[in-house]
GROMACS .gro file of C-alpha atoms in nm:
model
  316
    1UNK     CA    1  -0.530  -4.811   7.001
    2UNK     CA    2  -0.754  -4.800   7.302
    3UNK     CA    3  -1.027  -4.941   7.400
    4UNK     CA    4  -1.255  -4.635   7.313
    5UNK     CA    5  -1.099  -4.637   6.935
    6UNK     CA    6  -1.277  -4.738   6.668
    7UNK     CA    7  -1.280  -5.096   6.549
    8UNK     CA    8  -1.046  -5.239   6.242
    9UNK     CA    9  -1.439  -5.315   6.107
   10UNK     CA   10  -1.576  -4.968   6.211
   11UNK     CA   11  -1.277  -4.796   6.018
   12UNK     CA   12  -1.359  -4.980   5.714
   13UNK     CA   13  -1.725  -4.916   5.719
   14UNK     CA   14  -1.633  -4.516   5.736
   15UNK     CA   15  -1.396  -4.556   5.484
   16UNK     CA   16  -1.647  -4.679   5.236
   17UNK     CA   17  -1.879  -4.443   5.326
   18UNK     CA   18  -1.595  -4.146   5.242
   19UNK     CA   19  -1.529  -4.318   4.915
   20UNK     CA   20  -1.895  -4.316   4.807
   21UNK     CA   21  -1.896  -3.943   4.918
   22UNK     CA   22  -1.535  -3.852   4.725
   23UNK     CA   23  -1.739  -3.675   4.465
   24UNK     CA   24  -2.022  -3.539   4.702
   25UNK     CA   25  -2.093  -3.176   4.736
   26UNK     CA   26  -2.270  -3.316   5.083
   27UNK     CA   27  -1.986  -3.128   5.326
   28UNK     CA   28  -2.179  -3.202   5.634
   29UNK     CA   29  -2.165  -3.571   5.588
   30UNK     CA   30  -1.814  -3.578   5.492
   31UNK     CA   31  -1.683  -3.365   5.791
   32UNK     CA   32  -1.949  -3.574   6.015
   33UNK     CA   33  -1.719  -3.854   5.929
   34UNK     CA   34  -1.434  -3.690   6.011
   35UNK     CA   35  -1.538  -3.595   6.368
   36UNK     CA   36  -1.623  -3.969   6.440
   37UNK     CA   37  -1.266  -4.056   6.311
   38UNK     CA   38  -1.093  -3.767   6.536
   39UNK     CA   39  -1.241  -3.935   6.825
   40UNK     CA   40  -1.242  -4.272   6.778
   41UNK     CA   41  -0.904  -4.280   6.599
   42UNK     CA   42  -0.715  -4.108   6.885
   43UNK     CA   43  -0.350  -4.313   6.848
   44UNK     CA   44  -0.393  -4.531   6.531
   45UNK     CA   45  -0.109  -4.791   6.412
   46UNK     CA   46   0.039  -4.806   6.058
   47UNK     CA   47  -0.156  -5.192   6.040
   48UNK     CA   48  -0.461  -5.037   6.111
   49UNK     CA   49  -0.448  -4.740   5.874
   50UNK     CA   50  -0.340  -4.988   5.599
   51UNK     CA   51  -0.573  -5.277   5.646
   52UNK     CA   52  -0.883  -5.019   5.674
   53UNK     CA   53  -0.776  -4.825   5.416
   54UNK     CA   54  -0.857  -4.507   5.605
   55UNK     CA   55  -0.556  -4.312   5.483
   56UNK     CA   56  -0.619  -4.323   5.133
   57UNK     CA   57  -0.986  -4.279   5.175
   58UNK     CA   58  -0.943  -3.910   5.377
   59UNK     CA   59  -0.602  -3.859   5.149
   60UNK     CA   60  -0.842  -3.835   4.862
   61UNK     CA   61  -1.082  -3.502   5.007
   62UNK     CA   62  -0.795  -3.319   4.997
   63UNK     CA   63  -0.854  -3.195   4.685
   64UNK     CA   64  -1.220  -3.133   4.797
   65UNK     CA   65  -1.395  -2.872   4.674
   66UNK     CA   66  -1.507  -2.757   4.975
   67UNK     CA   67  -1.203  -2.575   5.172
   68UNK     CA   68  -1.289  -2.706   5.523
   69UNK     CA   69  -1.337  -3.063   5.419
   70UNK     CA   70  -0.989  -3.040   5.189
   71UNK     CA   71  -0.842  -2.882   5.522
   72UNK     CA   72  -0.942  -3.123   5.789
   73UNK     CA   73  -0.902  -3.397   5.578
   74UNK     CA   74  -0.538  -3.269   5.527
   75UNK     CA   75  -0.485  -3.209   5.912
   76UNK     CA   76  -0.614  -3.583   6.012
   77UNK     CA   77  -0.343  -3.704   5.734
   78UNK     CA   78  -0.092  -3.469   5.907
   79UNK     CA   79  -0.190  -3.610   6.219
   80UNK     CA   80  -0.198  -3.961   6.171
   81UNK     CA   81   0.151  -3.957   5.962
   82UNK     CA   82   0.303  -3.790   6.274
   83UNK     CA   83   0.220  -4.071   6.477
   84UNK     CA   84   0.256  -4.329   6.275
   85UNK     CA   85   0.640  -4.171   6.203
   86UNK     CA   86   0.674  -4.145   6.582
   87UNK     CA   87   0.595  -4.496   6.652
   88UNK     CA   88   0.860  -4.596   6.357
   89UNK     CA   89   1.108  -4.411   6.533
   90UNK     CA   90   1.020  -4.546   6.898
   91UNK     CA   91   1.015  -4.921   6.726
   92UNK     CA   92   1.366  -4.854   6.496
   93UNK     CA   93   1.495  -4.688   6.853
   94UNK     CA   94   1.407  -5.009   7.083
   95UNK     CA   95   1.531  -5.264   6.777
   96UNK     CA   96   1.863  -5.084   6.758
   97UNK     CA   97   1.896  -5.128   7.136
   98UNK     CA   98   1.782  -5.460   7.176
   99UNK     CA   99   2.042  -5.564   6.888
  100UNK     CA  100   2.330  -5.352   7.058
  101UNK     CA  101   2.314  -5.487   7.359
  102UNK     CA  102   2.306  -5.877   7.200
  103UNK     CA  103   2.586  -5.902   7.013
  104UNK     CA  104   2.822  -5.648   7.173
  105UNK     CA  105   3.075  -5.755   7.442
  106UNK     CA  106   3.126  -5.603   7.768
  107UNK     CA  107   3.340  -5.300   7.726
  108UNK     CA  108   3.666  -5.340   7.867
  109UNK     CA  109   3.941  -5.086   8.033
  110UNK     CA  110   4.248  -4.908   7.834
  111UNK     CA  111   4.486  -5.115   8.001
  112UNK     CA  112   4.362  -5.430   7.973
  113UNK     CA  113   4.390  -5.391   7.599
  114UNK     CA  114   4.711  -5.263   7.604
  115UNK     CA  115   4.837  -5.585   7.787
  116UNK     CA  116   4.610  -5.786   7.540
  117UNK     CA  117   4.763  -5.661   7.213
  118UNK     CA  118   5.173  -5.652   7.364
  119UNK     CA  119   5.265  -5.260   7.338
  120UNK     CA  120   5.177  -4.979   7.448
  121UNK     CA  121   4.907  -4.831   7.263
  122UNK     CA  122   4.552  -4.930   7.391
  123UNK     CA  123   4.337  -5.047   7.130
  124UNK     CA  124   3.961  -4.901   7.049
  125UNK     CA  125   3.729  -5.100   7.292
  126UNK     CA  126   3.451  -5.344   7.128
  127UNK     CA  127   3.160  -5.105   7.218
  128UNK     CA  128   3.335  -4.804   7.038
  129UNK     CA  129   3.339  -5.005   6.717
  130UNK     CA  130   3.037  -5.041   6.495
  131UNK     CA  131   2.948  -5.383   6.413
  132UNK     CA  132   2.695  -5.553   6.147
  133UNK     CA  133   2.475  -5.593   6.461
  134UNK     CA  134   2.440  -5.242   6.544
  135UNK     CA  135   2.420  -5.174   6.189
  136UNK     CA  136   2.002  -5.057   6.137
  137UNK     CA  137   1.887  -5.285   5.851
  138UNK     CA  138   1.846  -5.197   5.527
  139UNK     CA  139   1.436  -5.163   5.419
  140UNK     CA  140   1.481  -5.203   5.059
  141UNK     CA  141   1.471  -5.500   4.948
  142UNK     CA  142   1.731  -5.611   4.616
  143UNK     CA  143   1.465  -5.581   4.316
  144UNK     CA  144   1.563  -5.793   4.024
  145UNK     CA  145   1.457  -5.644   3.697
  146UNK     CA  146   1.594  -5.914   3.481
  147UNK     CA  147   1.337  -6.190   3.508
  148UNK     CA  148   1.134  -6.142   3.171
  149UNK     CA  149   1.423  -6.268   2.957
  150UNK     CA  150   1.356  -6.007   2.702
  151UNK     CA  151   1.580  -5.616   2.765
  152UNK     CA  152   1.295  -5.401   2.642
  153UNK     CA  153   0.993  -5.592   2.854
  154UNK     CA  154   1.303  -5.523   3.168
  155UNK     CA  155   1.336  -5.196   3.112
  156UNK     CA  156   0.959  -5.112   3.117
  157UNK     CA  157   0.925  -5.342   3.426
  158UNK     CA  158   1.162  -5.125   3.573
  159UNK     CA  159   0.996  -4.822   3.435
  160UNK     CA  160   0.641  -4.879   3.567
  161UNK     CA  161   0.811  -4.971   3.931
  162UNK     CA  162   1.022  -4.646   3.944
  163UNK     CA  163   0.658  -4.479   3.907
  164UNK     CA  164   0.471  -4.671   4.135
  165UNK     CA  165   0.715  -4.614   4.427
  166UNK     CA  166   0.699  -4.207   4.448
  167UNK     CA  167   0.599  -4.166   4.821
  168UNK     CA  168   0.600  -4.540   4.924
  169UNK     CA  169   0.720  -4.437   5.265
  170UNK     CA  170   0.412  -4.248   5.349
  171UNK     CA  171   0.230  -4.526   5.260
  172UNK     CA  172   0.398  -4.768   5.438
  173UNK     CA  173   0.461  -4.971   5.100
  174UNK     CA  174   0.753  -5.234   5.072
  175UNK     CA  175   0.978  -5.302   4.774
  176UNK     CA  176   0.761  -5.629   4.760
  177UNK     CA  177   0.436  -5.521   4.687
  178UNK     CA  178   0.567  -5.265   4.445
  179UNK     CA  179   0.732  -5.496   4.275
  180UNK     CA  180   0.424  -5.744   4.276
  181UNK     CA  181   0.202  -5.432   4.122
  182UNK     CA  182   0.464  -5.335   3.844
  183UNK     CA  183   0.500  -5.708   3.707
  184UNK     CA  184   0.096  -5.740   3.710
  185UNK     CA  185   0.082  -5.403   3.497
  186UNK     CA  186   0.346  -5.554   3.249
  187UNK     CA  187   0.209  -5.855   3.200
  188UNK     CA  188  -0.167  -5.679   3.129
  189UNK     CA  189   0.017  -5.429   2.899
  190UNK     CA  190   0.194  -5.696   2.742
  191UNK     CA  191  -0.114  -5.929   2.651
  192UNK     CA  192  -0.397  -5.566   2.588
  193UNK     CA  193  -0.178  -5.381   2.428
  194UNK     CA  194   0.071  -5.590   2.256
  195UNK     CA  195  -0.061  -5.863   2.208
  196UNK     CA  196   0.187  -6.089   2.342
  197UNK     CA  197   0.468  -5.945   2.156
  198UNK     CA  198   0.679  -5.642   2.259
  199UNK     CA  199   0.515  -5.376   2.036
  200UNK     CA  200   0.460  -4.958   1.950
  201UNK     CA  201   0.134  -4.987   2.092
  202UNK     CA  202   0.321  -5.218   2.430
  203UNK     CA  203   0.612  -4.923   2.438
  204UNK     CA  204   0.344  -4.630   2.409
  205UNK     CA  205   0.121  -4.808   2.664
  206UNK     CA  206   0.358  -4.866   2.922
  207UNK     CA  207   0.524  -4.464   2.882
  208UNK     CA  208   0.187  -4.295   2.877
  209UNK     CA  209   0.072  -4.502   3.216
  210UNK     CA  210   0.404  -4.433   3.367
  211UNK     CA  211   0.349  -4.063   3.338
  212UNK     CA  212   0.002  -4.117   3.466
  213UNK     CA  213   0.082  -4.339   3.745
  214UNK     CA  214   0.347  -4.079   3.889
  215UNK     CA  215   0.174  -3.754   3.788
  216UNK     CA  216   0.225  -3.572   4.128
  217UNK     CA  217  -0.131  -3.410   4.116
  218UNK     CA  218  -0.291  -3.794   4.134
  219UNK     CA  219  -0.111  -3.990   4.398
  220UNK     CA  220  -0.467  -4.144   4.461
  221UNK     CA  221  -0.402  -4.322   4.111
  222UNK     CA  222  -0.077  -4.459   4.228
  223UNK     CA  223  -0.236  -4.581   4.566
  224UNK     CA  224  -0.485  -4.777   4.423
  225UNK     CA  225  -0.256  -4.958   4.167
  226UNK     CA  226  -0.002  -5.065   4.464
  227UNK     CA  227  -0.276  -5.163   4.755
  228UNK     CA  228  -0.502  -5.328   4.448
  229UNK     CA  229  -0.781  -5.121   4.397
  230UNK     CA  230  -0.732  -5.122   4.060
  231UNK     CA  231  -0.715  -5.481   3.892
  232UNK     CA  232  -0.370  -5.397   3.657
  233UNK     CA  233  -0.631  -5.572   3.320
  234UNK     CA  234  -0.857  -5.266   3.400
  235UNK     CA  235  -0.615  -5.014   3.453
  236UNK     CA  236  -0.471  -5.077   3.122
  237UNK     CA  237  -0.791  -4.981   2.976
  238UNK     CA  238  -0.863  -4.695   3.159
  239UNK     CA  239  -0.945  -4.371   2.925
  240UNK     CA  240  -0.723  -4.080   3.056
  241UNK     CA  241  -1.033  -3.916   3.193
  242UNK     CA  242  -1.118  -4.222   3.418
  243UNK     CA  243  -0.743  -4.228   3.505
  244UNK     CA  244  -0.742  -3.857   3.620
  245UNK     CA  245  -0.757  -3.757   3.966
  246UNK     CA  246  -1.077  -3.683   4.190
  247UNK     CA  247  -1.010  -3.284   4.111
  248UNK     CA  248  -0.982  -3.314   3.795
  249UNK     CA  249  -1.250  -3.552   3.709
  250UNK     CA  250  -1.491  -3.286   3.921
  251UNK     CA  251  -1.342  -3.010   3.738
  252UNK     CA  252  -1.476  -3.206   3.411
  253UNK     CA  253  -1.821  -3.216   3.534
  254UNK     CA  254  -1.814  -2.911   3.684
  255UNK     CA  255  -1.730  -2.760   3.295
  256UNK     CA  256  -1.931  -2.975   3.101
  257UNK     CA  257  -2.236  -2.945   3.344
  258UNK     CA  258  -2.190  -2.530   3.281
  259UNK     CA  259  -2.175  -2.648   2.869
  260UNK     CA  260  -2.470  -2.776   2.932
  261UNK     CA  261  -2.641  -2.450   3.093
  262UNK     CA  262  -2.522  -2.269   2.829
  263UNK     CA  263  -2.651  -2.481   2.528
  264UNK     CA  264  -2.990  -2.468   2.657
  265UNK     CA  265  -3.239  -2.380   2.374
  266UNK     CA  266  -3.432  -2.075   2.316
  267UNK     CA  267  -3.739  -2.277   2.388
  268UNK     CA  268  -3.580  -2.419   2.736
  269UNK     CA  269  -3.829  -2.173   3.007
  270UNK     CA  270  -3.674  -2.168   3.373
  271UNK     CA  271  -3.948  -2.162   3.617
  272UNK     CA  272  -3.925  -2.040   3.987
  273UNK     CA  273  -3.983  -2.332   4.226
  274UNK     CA  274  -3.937  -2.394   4.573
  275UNK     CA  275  -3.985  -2.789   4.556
  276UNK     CA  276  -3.576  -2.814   4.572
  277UNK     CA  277  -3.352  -2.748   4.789
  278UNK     CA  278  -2.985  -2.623   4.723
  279UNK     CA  279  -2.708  -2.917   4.865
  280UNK     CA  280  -2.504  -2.577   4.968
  281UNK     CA  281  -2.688  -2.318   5.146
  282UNK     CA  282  -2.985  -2.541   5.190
  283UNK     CA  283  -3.213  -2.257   5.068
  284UNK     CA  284  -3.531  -2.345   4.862
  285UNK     CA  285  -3.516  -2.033   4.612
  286UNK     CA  286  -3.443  -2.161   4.271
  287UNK     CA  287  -3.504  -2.178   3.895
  288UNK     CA  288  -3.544  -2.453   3.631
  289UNK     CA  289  -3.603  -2.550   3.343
  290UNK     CA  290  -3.575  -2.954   3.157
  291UNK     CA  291  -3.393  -3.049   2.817
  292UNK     CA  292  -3.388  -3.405   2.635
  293UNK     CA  293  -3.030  -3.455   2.658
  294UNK     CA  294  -3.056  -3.859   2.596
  295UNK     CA  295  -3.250  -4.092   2.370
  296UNK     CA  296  -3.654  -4.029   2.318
  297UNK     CA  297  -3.757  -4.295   2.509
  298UNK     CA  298  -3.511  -4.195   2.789
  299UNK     CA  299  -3.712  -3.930   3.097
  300UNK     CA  300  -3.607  -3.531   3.047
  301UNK     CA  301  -3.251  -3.411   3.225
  302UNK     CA  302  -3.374  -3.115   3.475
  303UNK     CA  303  -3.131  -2.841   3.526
  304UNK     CA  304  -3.198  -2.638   3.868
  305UNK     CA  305  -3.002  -2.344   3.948
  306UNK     CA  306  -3.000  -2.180   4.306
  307UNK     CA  307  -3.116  -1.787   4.329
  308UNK     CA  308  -2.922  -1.716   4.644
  309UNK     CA  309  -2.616  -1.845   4.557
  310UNK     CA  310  -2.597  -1.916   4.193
  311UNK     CA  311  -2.481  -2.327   4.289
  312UNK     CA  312  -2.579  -2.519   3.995
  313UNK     CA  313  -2.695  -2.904   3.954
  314UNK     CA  314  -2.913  -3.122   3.739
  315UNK     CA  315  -3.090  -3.510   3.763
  316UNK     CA  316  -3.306  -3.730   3.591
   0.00000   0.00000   0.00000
């Protein structure tokens, strides 16, 4: 990063600004945000994006409902994964080198080999020959599954981390930390649902979550488990609708908000007003009318609708 980049501190302040706007209809601030991190976030490092928590923050607006948010949030996640890929490749590239040229002898001539092994057939010089040095090193680490003492509680261990690791290299995730997240989920299904036995409700627990955790329309679910966003004794009592993704929980409002418009009462009136403003085209024509929607004692839900361009919303 240079000097003109935005600080490990900076980066984290933005991202918690993005999260609090992940369910904002308030483009202009999100793609304000953006701008700031397209200049100040010019060459970033995989440390950076992972200790800031940047990647998952912009990750999650691409499901935005806005199209130009959801698209330059996916171009700065294109960006960013190119370079961070490129300076894999530059480090694996200079490691691979710097091993070579370690262990590996000095290559020596045809004939000198010849006279070394008594005939007359030269043998393959060292430096033709791969050895354990040149060899690129593994990244996965061995994962043992058998440490609960107890073949069903394994098998769901091994379950929950097979689900958890879908797309740990874009992340940046090792087998480690995977691992780490998978036991804490077991153990919190073990002791919420089951009760500290192996149960139906433990083996039911720990399928439904897997098909959660690696639903391919809510990698921001999986994310959060592995980096720790999510404690594993909450996640385990998470309804589905808290465990669904960004879009979906938006298209829930989004449905139950038009419910709502359409249960309105015979007696509900909708007024004309121009004392609010519309969060999308910022135009000050609009109707609407209030309904008691919680307890007595609790102050009338107003629903507003916008006459240029029909966007709906309502507050207390």
């Amino acid at each position: 990063m240079s000097s003109k980049d935005l600080s490990l501190e900076e980066l984290k302040d933005v991202q918690k600004q993005l999260s609090k706007l992940a369910t904002s209809s308030d483009s202009e601030a999100i793609l304000s945000l953006f701008a700031k991190l397209k200049s100040g976030l010019s060459a970033p490092t995989e440390d950076v994006i992972r200790q800031s928590k940047i990647g998952v923050a912009v990750g999650k607006m691409r499901s935005h409902s806005d199209k130009k948010v959801a698209d330059q949030a996916k171009s700065l996640v294109k960006d960013w994964k190119a370079i961070v890929d490129k300076q894999r490749a530059q480090s694996s590239t200079t490691s691979s080198k710097a091993s070579s040229s370690t262990a590996s002898p000095a290559p020596t001539s045809s004939k000198t080999d010849s006279a070394a092994n008594g005939n007359g057939t030269a043998s393959a010089s060292p430096s033709s020959t791969p050895s354990a040095a040149t060899k690129p090193a593994s990244s996965t680490t061995k994962i043992d599954f058998e440490i609960l003492n107890d073949k069903v509680r394994n098998a769901c261990l091994k379950l929950l981390y097979q689900s958890l690791e879908i797309g740990k290299e874009t992340h940046g995730w090792n087998d480690s930390q995977i691992f780490d997240a998978a036991v804490s989920v077991e153990a919190a299904i073990l002791s919420n649902q089951g009760k500290g036995s192996v149960t139906a409700d433990y083996r039911n627990k720990v399928r439904s979550l897997s098909l959660n955790i690696k639903d391919k329309n809510n990698p921001d679910l999986r994310a959060r488990v592995v980096e720790g966003d999510i404690a594993a004794d909450k996640l385990v009592t998470m309804t589905n609708e808290e465990l669904a993704s960004d879009k979906r929980k938006r298209e829930i409002e989004e449905l139950q908000m038009q419910n709502l418009f359409k249960a309105k009462g015979a007696a509900a009136q909708e007024a004309e007003t121009d004392a609010f403003q519309c969060g999308r085209c910022k135009q000050r024509k609009t109707r609407y009318y209030q309904m008691q929607t919680r307890s007595a004692d609790e102050p009338m839900t107003t629903f507003v609708t916008c006459t240029n361009c029909n966007h709906k919303w309502k507050f207390c």
